[in-house]
Amino acid sequence: MTASDGPGAPAAGASASGAAPSGASASGASASGASASGASASGASASGASAPGASASGASARGDDTPRRRGRPPRTEAAGTRDRILEAARAEFSARGYDKTSVRGIAKSAGVDSALVHHYFGTKEQVFEAAVEVAFAPAFAVRDTLVDGPLEEAGERMTRMIIGLWESPVTRAPLLAIVRSAVNNETAAAVFRRLVAGQLLRRIAGRLDVPDAELRAELAAAQLVGIAMVRYVIKVEPLASADAEQIIARVAPVVQGHLTGG
């Protein structure tokens, strides 16, 4: 019997799976392209289960209505993707701390595949380091002004800069994430020390013409970090609600004493 003897009739020698021989007419059932009304290849049920390559209207195997993007985004979207990952990382570190935060969790929060986090940042430690750099970017940007101004005013400049970072809602959240992680995890603490000591404190110490310059710079920083912990993290009153200018006026002379005092 030929393919023209009847629509859809199997040709002689057709396999049990229903595949049409080479040259069969378009009306025959094709194993790889069966229509929705015909019997599906590979035994799909009449309920509409699709063969491989079916459209996204089918049920997702993962059960996620917003599938994560796999692979690298187009170049025009790269900057936005990187920023979104970094924002998600700061939120994860702030909420969970360094130990309980994972690259997979950061990727899920950012709506991307884990491979993209590794592509842009590398390891979890490197993601954390990038978060520290962003949080301290305002301080790093003005570090030359901080150290190049009059030395007798360095205490006030340093105090005003650090308190200003904590007072700003934009930089306070990432700073909280960094401090909480650094307190509880040595790896996070090492990243914090490396960046802050290397890019800020040593620059300040380099301006001090005294034998113990690094110790003085670190004592000044310890004074300010302690105030930040009590005011913004632990929130002890009345320091937590005191006016920022009042705190600067009281603390700046102490910081100046650490830097240049006898």
PDB file of C-alpha atoms in Angstrom:
ATOM      1  CA  MET A   1       0.000   0.000   0.000  1.00  0.00           C
ATOM      2  CA  THR A   2       1.349   3.433  -0.909  1.00  0.00           C
ATOM      3  CA  ALA A   3       1.250   6.578   1.198  1.00  0.00           C
ATOM      4  CA  SER A   4      -1.611   7.878  -0.998  1.00  0.00           C
ATOM      5  CA  ASP A   5      -3.975   4.944  -0.269  1.00  0.00           C
ATOM      6  CA  GLY A   6      -5.368   6.659   2.804  1.00  0.00           C
ATOM      7  CA  PRO A   7      -4.563   9.660   4.956  1.00  0.00           C
ATOM      8  CA  GLY A   8      -2.404   8.703   7.866  1.00  0.00           C
ATOM      9  CA  ALA A   9      -2.163   5.053   6.835  1.00  0.00           C
ATOM     10  CA  PRO A  10       1.177   3.513   7.797  1.00  0.00           C
ATOM     11  CA  ALA A  11       3.463   2.608   4.962  1.00  0.00           C
ATOM     12  CA  ALA A  12       4.686  -0.912   4.554  1.00  0.00           C
ATOM     13  CA  GLY A  13       7.626  -1.613   6.804  1.00  0.00           C
ATOM     14  CA  ALA A  14       6.941   1.303   9.138  1.00  0.00           C
ATOM     15  CA  SER A  15       8.249   0.718  12.645  1.00  0.00           C
ATOM     16  CA  ALA A  16       6.004   0.111  15.635  1.00  0.00           C
ATOM     17  CA  SER A  17       6.714   3.603  16.901  1.00  0.00           C
ATOM     18  CA  GLY A  18       4.754   5.078  14.017  1.00  0.00           C
ATOM     19  CA  ALA A  19       7.678   6.742  12.232  1.00  0.00           C
ATOM     20  CA  ALA A  20       6.926   7.413   8.547  1.00  0.00           C
ATOM     21  CA  PRO A  21       9.411   6.120   5.980  1.00  0.00           C
ATOM     22  CA  SER A  22      11.493   8.516   3.949  1.00  0.00           C
ATOM     23  CA  GLY A  23       9.329  10.352   1.438  1.00  0.00           C
ATOM     24  CA  ALA A  24       5.996   9.836   3.258  1.00  0.00           C
ATOM     25  CA  SER A  25       3.469  12.612   2.685  1.00  0.00           C
ATOM     26  CA  ALA A  26       2.972  15.424   5.177  1.00  0.00           C
ATOM     27  CA  SER A  27      -0.337  13.881   6.229  1.00  0.00           C
ATOM     28  CA  GLY A  28       1.420  10.923   7.801  1.00  0.00           C
ATOM     29  CA  ALA A  29       2.246  10.877  11.516  1.00  0.00           C
ATOM     30  CA  SER A  30       5.849  12.008  12.002  1.00  0.00           C
ATOM     31  CA  ALA A  31       7.702  10.606  15.022  1.00  0.00           C
ATOM     32  CA  SER A  32       9.520  13.850  15.715  1.00  0.00           C
ATOM     33  CA  GLY A  33       6.787  16.364  14.939  1.00  0.00           C
ATOM     34  CA  ALA A  34       3.419  14.816  15.781  1.00  0.00           C
ATOM     35  CA  SER A  35       0.652  17.400  15.979  1.00  0.00           C
ATOM     36  CA  ALA A  36      -1.279  18.087  19.174  1.00  0.00           C
ATOM     37  CA  SER A  37      -4.274  16.163  17.743  1.00  0.00           C
ATOM     38  CA  GLY A  38      -2.304  13.044  16.794  1.00  0.00           C
ATOM     39  CA  ALA A  39      -0.639  10.412  18.878  1.00  0.00           C
ATOM     40  CA  SER A  40       2.463  11.923  20.489  1.00  0.00           C
ATOM     41  CA  ALA A  41       5.842  10.390  19.816  1.00  0.00           C
ATOM     42  CA  SER A  42       7.534   8.779  22.799  1.00  0.00           C
ATOM     43  CA  GLY A  43       4.174   7.899  24.405  1.00  0.00           C
ATOM     44  CA  ALA A  44       3.029  11.325  25.631  1.00  0.00           C
ATOM     45  CA  SER A  45      -0.425  11.217  27.166  1.00  0.00           C
ATOM     46  CA  ALA A  46      -3.492  12.870  25.618  1.00  0.00           C
ATOM     47  CA  SER A  47      -3.491  15.435  28.426  1.00  0.00           C
ATOM     48  CA  GLY A  48      -1.013  17.505  26.469  1.00  0.00           C
ATOM     49  CA  ALA A  49       2.368  16.447  27.878  1.00  0.00           C
ATOM     50  CA  SER A  50       4.762  17.782  25.282  1.00  0.00           C
ATOM     51  CA  ALA A  51       7.730  16.197  23.639  1.00  0.00           C
ATOM     52  CA  PRO A  52      11.218  17.636  24.175  1.00  0.00           C
ATOM     53  CA  GLY A  53      11.409  21.195  22.871  1.00  0.00           C
ATOM     54  CA  ALA A  54       7.814  22.079  23.808  1.00  0.00           C
ATOM     55  CA  SER A  55       7.012  25.697  24.570  1.00  0.00           C
ATOM     56  CA  ALA A  56       7.407  27.329  27.978  1.00  0.00           C
ATOM     57  CA  SER A  57       3.626  27.048  28.543  1.00  0.00           C
ATOM     58  CA  GLY A  58       4.150  23.550  29.908  1.00  0.00           C
ATOM     59  CA  ALA A  59       4.645  22.855  33.580  1.00  0.00           C
ATOM     60  CA  SER A  60       8.119  23.762  34.758  1.00  0.00           C
ATOM     61  CA  ALA A  61      10.063  20.880  36.242  1.00  0.00           C
ATOM     62  CA  ARG A  62      11.438  23.208  38.870  1.00  0.00           C
ATOM     63  CA  GLY A  63       8.076  24.679  39.858  1.00  0.00           C
ATOM     64  CA  ASP A  64       9.473  28.215  39.707  1.00  0.00           C
ATOM     65  CA  ASP A  65       7.316  30.823  37.967  1.00  0.00           C
ATOM     66  CA  THR A  66      10.347  33.073  37.414  1.00  0.00           C
ATOM     67  CA  PRO A  67      13.155  30.878  36.093  1.00  0.00           C
ATOM     68  CA  ARG A  68      16.663  32.052  36.795  1.00  0.00           C
ATOM     69  CA  ARG A  69      18.713  33.211  33.873  1.00  0.00           C
ATOM     70  CA  ARG A  70      21.452  30.809  32.871  1.00  0.00           C
ATOM     71  CA  GLY A  71      24.666  31.758  31.165  1.00  0.00           C
ATOM     72  CA  ARG A  72      26.205  35.174  30.716  1.00  0.00           C
ATOM     73  CA  PRO A  73      23.873  38.111  30.028  1.00  0.00           C
ATOM     74  CA  PRO A  74      24.328  40.386  27.010  1.00  0.00           C
ATOM     75  CA  ARG A  75      27.039  42.981  27.429  1.00  0.00           C
ATOM     76  CA  THR A  76      24.459  45.754  27.719  1.00  0.00           C
ATOM     77  CA  GLU A  77      22.951  44.060  30.779  1.00  0.00           C
ATOM     78  CA  ALA A  78      26.225  43.081  32.470  1.00  0.00           C
ATOM     79  CA  ALA A  79      26.539  46.137  34.721  1.00  0.00           C
ATOM     80  CA  GLY A  80      22.964  45.843  35.952  1.00  0.00           C
ATOM     81  CA  THR A  81      23.356  42.129  36.602  1.00  0.00           C
ATOM     82  CA  ARG A  82      26.548  42.665  38.584  1.00  0.00           C
ATOM     83  CA  ASP A  83      24.931  45.390  40.696  1.00  0.00           C
ATOM     84  CA  ARG A  84      21.894  43.202  41.331  1.00  0.00           C
ATOM     85  CA  ILE A  85      24.095  40.337  42.513  1.00  0.00           C
ATOM     86  CA  LEU A  86      26.048  42.667  44.794  1.00  0.00           C
ATOM     87  CA  GLU A  87      22.868  44.112  46.276  1.00  0.00           C
ATOM     88  CA  ALA A  88      21.545  40.616  46.911  1.00  0.00           C
ATOM     89  CA  ALA A  89      24.861  39.642  48.512  1.00  0.00           C
ATOM     90  CA  ARG A  90      24.752  42.577  50.926  1.00  0.00           C
ATOM     91  CA  ALA A  91      21.187  41.658  51.908  1.00  0.00           C
ATOM     92  CA  GLU A  92      22.150  38.016  52.453  1.00  0.00           C
ATOM     93  CA  PHE A  93      25.254  38.848  54.498  1.00  0.00           C
ATOM     94  CA  SER A  94      23.244  41.307  56.590  1.00  0.00           C
ATOM     95  CA  ALA A  95      20.390  38.879  57.272  1.00  0.00           C
ATOM     96  CA  ARG A  96      22.340  35.623  57.632  1.00  0.00           C
ATOM     97  CA  GLY A  97      25.919  36.563  58.424  1.00  0.00           C
ATOM     98  CA  TYR A  98      28.956  35.298  56.562  1.00  0.00           C
ATOM     99  CA  ASP A  99      28.815  31.668  57.702  1.00  0.00           C
ATOM    100  CA  LYS A 100      25.195  31.023  56.710  1.00  0.00           C
ATOM    101  CA  THR A 101      25.338  32.900  53.416  1.00  0.00           C
ATOM    102  CA  SER A 102      26.017  30.820  50.302  1.00  0.00           C
ATOM    103  CA  VAL A 103      26.720  31.629  46.675  1.00  0.00           C
ATOM    104  CA  ARG A 104      23.603  29.651  45.759  1.00  0.00           C
ATOM    105  CA  GLY A 105      21.505  31.754  48.142  1.00  0.00           C
ATOM    106  CA  ILE A 106      22.921  34.976  46.704  1.00  0.00           C
ATOM    107  CA  ALA A 107      22.163  33.776  43.171  1.00  0.00           C
ATOM    108  CA  LYS A 108      18.596  32.832  44.085  1.00  0.00           C
ATOM    109  CA  SER A 109      18.006  36.218  45.710  1.00  0.00           C
ATOM    110  CA  ALA A 110      19.388  37.994  42.633  1.00  0.00           C
ATOM    111  CA  GLY A 111      17.375  35.822  40.241  1.00  0.00           C
ATOM    112  CA  VAL A 112      20.416  34.478  38.397  1.00  0.00           C
ATOM    113  CA  ASP A 113      22.294  31.207  38.092  1.00  0.00           C
ATOM    114  CA  SER A 114      25.110  30.479  40.549  1.00  0.00           C
ATOM    115  CA  ALA A 115      27.555  30.391  37.649  1.00  0.00           C
ATOM    116  CA  LEU A 116      26.999  34.120  37.093  1.00  0.00           C
ATOM    117  CA  VAL A 117      27.992  34.904  40.688  1.00  0.00           C
ATOM    118  CA  HIS A 118      31.216  32.972  40.181  1.00  0.00           C
ATOM    119  CA  HIS A 119      31.745  34.670  36.812  1.00  0.00           C
ATOM    120  CA  TYR A 120      31.514  38.204  38.215  1.00  0.00           C
ATOM    121  CA  PHE A 121      33.054  37.723  41.661  1.00  0.00           C
ATOM    122  CA  GLY A 122      34.547  34.273  42.169  1.00  0.00           C
ATOM    123  CA  THR A 123      34.276  32.737  45.636  1.00  0.00           C
ATOM    124  CA  LYS A 124      32.035  33.791  48.519  1.00  0.00           C
ATOM    125  CA  GLU A 125      35.028  35.524  50.101  1.00  0.00           C
ATOM    126  CA  GLN A 126      35.510  37.586  46.951  1.00  0.00           C
ATOM    127  CA  VAL A 127      31.810  38.514  46.896  1.00  0.00           C
ATOM    128  CA  PHE A 128      32.141  39.704  50.491  1.00  0.00           C
ATOM    129  CA  GLU A 129      35.261  41.699  49.621  1.00  0.00           C
ATOM    130  CA  ALA A 130      33.386  43.422  46.803  1.00  0.00           C
ATOM    131  CA  ALA A 131      30.609  44.299  49.253  1.00  0.00           C
ATOM    132  CA  VAL A 132      33.160  45.835  51.637  1.00  0.00           C
ATOM    133  CA  GLU A 133      34.685  47.882  48.833  1.00  0.00           C
ATOM    134  CA  VAL A 134      31.290  49.262  47.849  1.00  0.00           C
ATOM    135  CA  ALA A 135      30.381  50.111  51.429  1.00  0.00           C
ATOM    136  CA  PHE A 136      33.648  51.965  52.008  1.00  0.00           C
ATOM    137  CA  ALA A 137      33.810  53.524  48.545  1.00  0.00           C
ATOM    138  CA  PRO A 138      32.900  57.007  49.881  1.00  0.00           C
ATOM    139  CA  ALA A 139      35.704  56.782  52.432  1.00  0.00           C
ATOM    140  CA  PHE A 140      38.206  55.507  49.876  1.00  0.00           C
ATOM    141  CA  ALA A 141      37.172  58.273  47.488  1.00  0.00           C
ATOM    142  CA  VAL A 142      38.048  61.032  49.970  1.00  0.00           C
ATOM    143  CA  ARG A 143      41.030  59.358  51.624  1.00  0.00           C
ATOM    144  CA  ASP A 144      43.451  61.778  49.977  1.00  0.00           C
ATOM    145  CA  THR A 145      41.478  64.706  51.389  1.00  0.00           C
ATOM    146  CA  LEU A 146      41.450  62.964  54.743  1.00  0.00           C
ATOM    147  CA  VAL A 147      45.227  62.637  54.934  1.00  0.00           C
ATOM    148  CA  ASP A 148      46.353  65.651  52.896  1.00  0.00           C
ATOM    149  CA  GLY A 149      44.559  68.326  54.886  1.00  0.00           C
ATOM    150  CA  PRO A 150      45.991  70.056  57.969  1.00  0.00           C
ATOM    151  CA  LEU A 151      47.242  67.400  60.376  1.00  0.00           C
ATOM    152  CA  GLU A 152      45.835  69.225  63.390  1.00  0.00           C
ATOM    153  CA  GLU A 153      42.333  68.777  61.932  1.00  0.00           C
ATOM    154  CA  ALA A 154      42.717  65.121  60.951  1.00  0.00           C
ATOM    155  CA  GLY A 155      40.809  63.901  64.001  1.00  0.00           C
ATOM    156  CA  GLU A 156      37.698  65.871  63.111  1.00  0.00           C
ATOM    157  CA  ARG A 157      37.885  64.912  59.438  1.00  0.00           C
ATOM    158  CA  MET A 158      38.244  61.218  60.268  1.00  0.00           C
ATOM    159  CA  THR A 159      35.437  61.308  62.841  1.00  0.00           C
ATOM    160  CA  ARG A 160      33.075  63.214  60.555  1.00  0.00           C
ATOM    161  CA  MET A 161      33.738  60.831  57.673  1.00  0.00           C
ATOM    162  CA  ILE A 162      33.084  57.641  59.669  1.00  0.00           C
ATOM    163  CA  ILE A 163      30.006  58.978  61.468  1.00  0.00           C
ATOM    164  CA  GLY A 164      28.735  60.291  58.145  1.00  0.00           C
ATOM    165  CA  LEU A 165      28.984  56.828  56.575  1.00  0.00           C
ATOM    166  CA  TRP A 166      26.912  55.346  59.373  1.00  0.00           C
ATOM    167  CA  GLU A 167      24.374  58.159  59.334  1.00  0.00           C
ATOM    168  CA  SER A 168      23.590  57.698  55.638  1.00  0.00           C
ATOM    169  CA  PRO A 169      20.846  55.090  55.001  1.00  0.00           C
ATOM    170  CA  VAL A 170      22.549  54.207  51.707  1.00  0.00           C
ATOM    171  CA  THR A 171      25.809  53.083  53.315  1.00  0.00           C
ATOM    172  CA  ARG A 172      24.522  52.010  56.730  1.00  0.00           C
ATOM    173  CA  ALA A 173      22.934  48.728  55.564  1.00  0.00           C
ATOM    174  CA  PRO A 174      26.074  47.339  53.880  1.00  0.00           C
ATOM    175  CA  LEU A 175      28.189  48.503  56.828  1.00  0.00           C
ATOM    176  CA  LEU A 176      25.923  46.609  59.216  1.00  0.00           C
ATOM    177  CA  ALA A 177      26.291  43.487  57.082  1.00  0.00           C
ATOM    178  CA  ILE A 178      30.065  43.823  57.057  1.00  0.00           C
ATOM    179  CA  VAL A 179      30.449  44.448  60.790  1.00  0.00           C
ATOM    180  CA  ARG A 180      28.113  41.621  61.786  1.00  0.00           C
ATOM    181  CA  SER A 181      29.918  39.195  59.489  1.00  0.00           C
ATOM    182  CA  ALA A 182      33.398  40.329  60.560  1.00  0.00           C
ATOM    183  CA  VAL A 183      32.548  39.905  64.244  1.00  0.00           C
ATOM    184  CA  ASN A 184      31.424  36.303  63.762  1.00  0.00           C
ATOM    185  CA  ASN A 185      33.759  34.961  61.086  1.00  0.00           C
ATOM    186  CA  GLU A 186      37.547  35.129  60.788  1.00  0.00           C
ATOM    187  CA  THR A 187      37.531  35.026  56.986  1.00  0.00           C
ATOM    188  CA  ALA A 188      35.205  38.021  56.856  1.00  0.00           C
ATOM    189  CA  ALA A 189      37.282  39.782  59.506  1.00  0.00           C
ATOM    190  CA  ALA A 190      40.447  39.199  57.474  1.00  0.00           C
ATOM    191  CA  VAL A 191      38.842  40.753  54.385  1.00  0.00           C
ATOM    192  CA  PHE A 192      37.726  43.745  56.458  1.00  0.00           C
ATOM    193  CA  ARG A 193      41.183  44.228  57.951  1.00  0.00           C
ATOM    194  CA  ARG A 194      42.947  43.892  54.622  1.00  0.00           C
ATOM    195  CA  LEU A 195      40.838  46.512  52.894  1.00  0.00           C
ATOM    196  CA  VAL A 196      40.442  49.028  55.697  1.00  0.00           C
ATOM    197  CA  ALA A 197      44.006  48.757  56.957  1.00  0.00           C
ATOM    198  CA  GLY A 198      45.543  48.695  53.493  1.00  0.00           C
ATOM    199  CA  GLN A 199      43.528  51.445  51.853  1.00  0.00           C
ATOM    200  CA  LEU A 200      42.754  53.792  54.728  1.00  0.00           C
ATOM    201  CA  LEU A 201      44.651  53.385  57.980  1.00  0.00           C
ATOM    202  CA  ARG A 202      48.114  53.041  56.451  1.00  0.00           C
ATOM    203  CA  ARG A 203      47.516  56.179  54.420  1.00  0.00           C
ATOM    204  CA  ILE A 204      46.727  58.044  57.627  1.00  0.00           C
ATOM    205  CA  ALA A 205      49.694  56.530  59.442  1.00  0.00           C
ATOM    206  CA  GLY A 206      51.958  57.645  56.608  1.00  0.00           C
ATOM    207  CA  ARG A 207      51.222  61.280  57.474  1.00  0.00           C
ATOM    208  CA  LEU A 208      52.137  60.902  61.134  1.00  0.00           C
ATOM    209  CA  ASP A 209      55.752  61.709  61.879  1.00  0.00           C
ATOM    210  CA  VAL A 210      55.988  59.474  64.948  1.00  0.00           C
ATOM    211  CA  PRO A 211      57.535  56.019  65.566  1.00  0.00           C
ATOM    212  CA  ASP A 212      54.216  54.370  66.469  1.00  0.00           C
ATOM    213  CA  ALA A 213      52.179  55.843  63.622  1.00  0.00           C
ATOM    214  CA  GLU A 214      50.320  52.632  62.689  1.00  0.00           C
ATOM    215  CA  LEU A 215      49.338  52.006  66.309  1.00  0.00           C
ATOM    216  CA  ARG A 216      48.025  55.553  66.602  1.00  0.00           C
ATOM    217  CA  ALA A 217      45.960  55.229  63.423  1.00  0.00           C
ATOM    218  CA  GLU A 218      44.512  51.928  64.616  1.00  0.00           C
ATOM    219  CA  LEU A 219      43.648  53.376  68.038  1.00  0.00           C
ATOM    220  CA  ALA A 220      41.813  56.210  66.312  1.00  0.00           C
ATOM    221  CA  ALA A 221      39.929  53.707  64.156  1.00  0.00           C
ATOM    222  CA  ALA A 222      39.126  51.537  67.191  1.00  0.00           C
ATOM    223  CA  GLN A 223      37.604  54.566  68.915  1.00  0.00           C
ATOM    224  CA  LEU A 224      35.279  55.157  65.963  1.00  0.00           C
ATOM    225  CA  VAL A 225      34.417  51.505  65.344  1.00  0.00           C
ATOM    226  CA  GLY A 226      33.515  51.128  69.018  1.00  0.00           C
ATOM    227  CA  ILE A 227      31.185  54.107  68.842  1.00  0.00           C
ATOM    228  CA  ALA A 228      29.596  52.719  65.676  1.00  0.00           C
ATOM    229  CA  MET A 229      29.000  49.350  67.339  1.00  0.00           C
ATOM    230  CA  VAL A 230      27.357  50.875  70.412  1.00  0.00           C
ATOM    231  CA  ARG A 231      25.314  53.482  68.517  1.00  0.00           C
ATOM    232  CA  TYR A 232      24.255  51.673  65.323  1.00  0.00           C
ATOM    233  CA  VAL A 233      24.544  47.922  66.023  1.00  0.00           C
ATOM    234  CA  ILE A 234      23.786  47.450  69.735  1.00  0.00           C
ATOM    235  CA  LYS A 235      21.848  50.766  69.921  1.00  0.00           C
ATOM    236  CA  VAL A 236      22.567  51.667  73.513  1.00  0.00           C
ATOM    237  CA  GLU A 237      20.778  54.788  74.733  1.00  0.00           C
ATOM    238  CA  PRO A 238      21.312  57.696  74.999  1.00  0.00           C
ATOM    239  CA  LEU A 239      24.152  57.332  72.476  1.00  0.00           C
ATOM    240  CA  ALA A 240      21.873  55.660  69.908  1.00  0.00           C
ATOM    241  CA  SER A 241      19.599  58.717  69.653  1.00  0.00           C
ATOM    242  CA  ALA A 242      22.131  61.474  70.327  1.00  0.00           C
ATOM    243  CA  ASP A 243      22.654  64.170  67.711  1.00  0.00           C
ATOM    244  CA  ALA A 244      25.430  63.262  65.262  1.00  0.00           C
ATOM    245  CA  GLU A 245      27.056  66.692  65.499  1.00  0.00           C
ATOM    246  CA  GLN A 246      27.183  66.408  69.271  1.00  0.00           C
ATOM    247  CA  ILE A 247      28.957  63.056  68.974  1.00  0.00           C
ATOM    248  CA  ILE A 248      31.456  64.459  66.460  1.00  0.00           C
ATOM    249  CA  ALA A 249      32.210  67.436  68.712  1.00  0.00           C
ATOM    250  CA  ARG A 250      32.942  65.178  71.678  1.00  0.00           C
ATOM    251  CA  VAL A 251      34.802  62.384  69.893  1.00  0.00           C
ATOM    252  CA  ALA A 252      36.942  64.310  67.393  1.00  0.00           C
ATOM    253  CA  PRO A 253      39.360  65.696  70.045  1.00  0.00           C
ATOM    254  CA  VAL A 254      39.853  62.145  71.394  1.00  0.00           C
ATOM    255  CA  VAL A 255      40.628  60.843  67.904  1.00  0.00           C
ATOM    256  CA  GLN A 256      43.006  63.748  67.350  1.00  0.00           C
ATOM    257  CA  GLY A 257      44.737  62.850  70.600  1.00  0.00           C
ATOM    258  CA  HIS A 258      45.309  59.303  69.352  1.00  0.00           C
ATOM    259  CA  LEU A 259      46.787  60.634  66.111  1.00  0.00           C
ATOM    260  CA  THR A 260      49.032  63.463  67.269  1.00  0.00           C
ATOM    261  CA  GLY A 261      48.831  63.694  71.068  1.00  0.00           C
ATOM    262  CA  GLY A 262      51.831  63.246  73.345  1.00  0.00           C
TER     263      GLY A 262
END
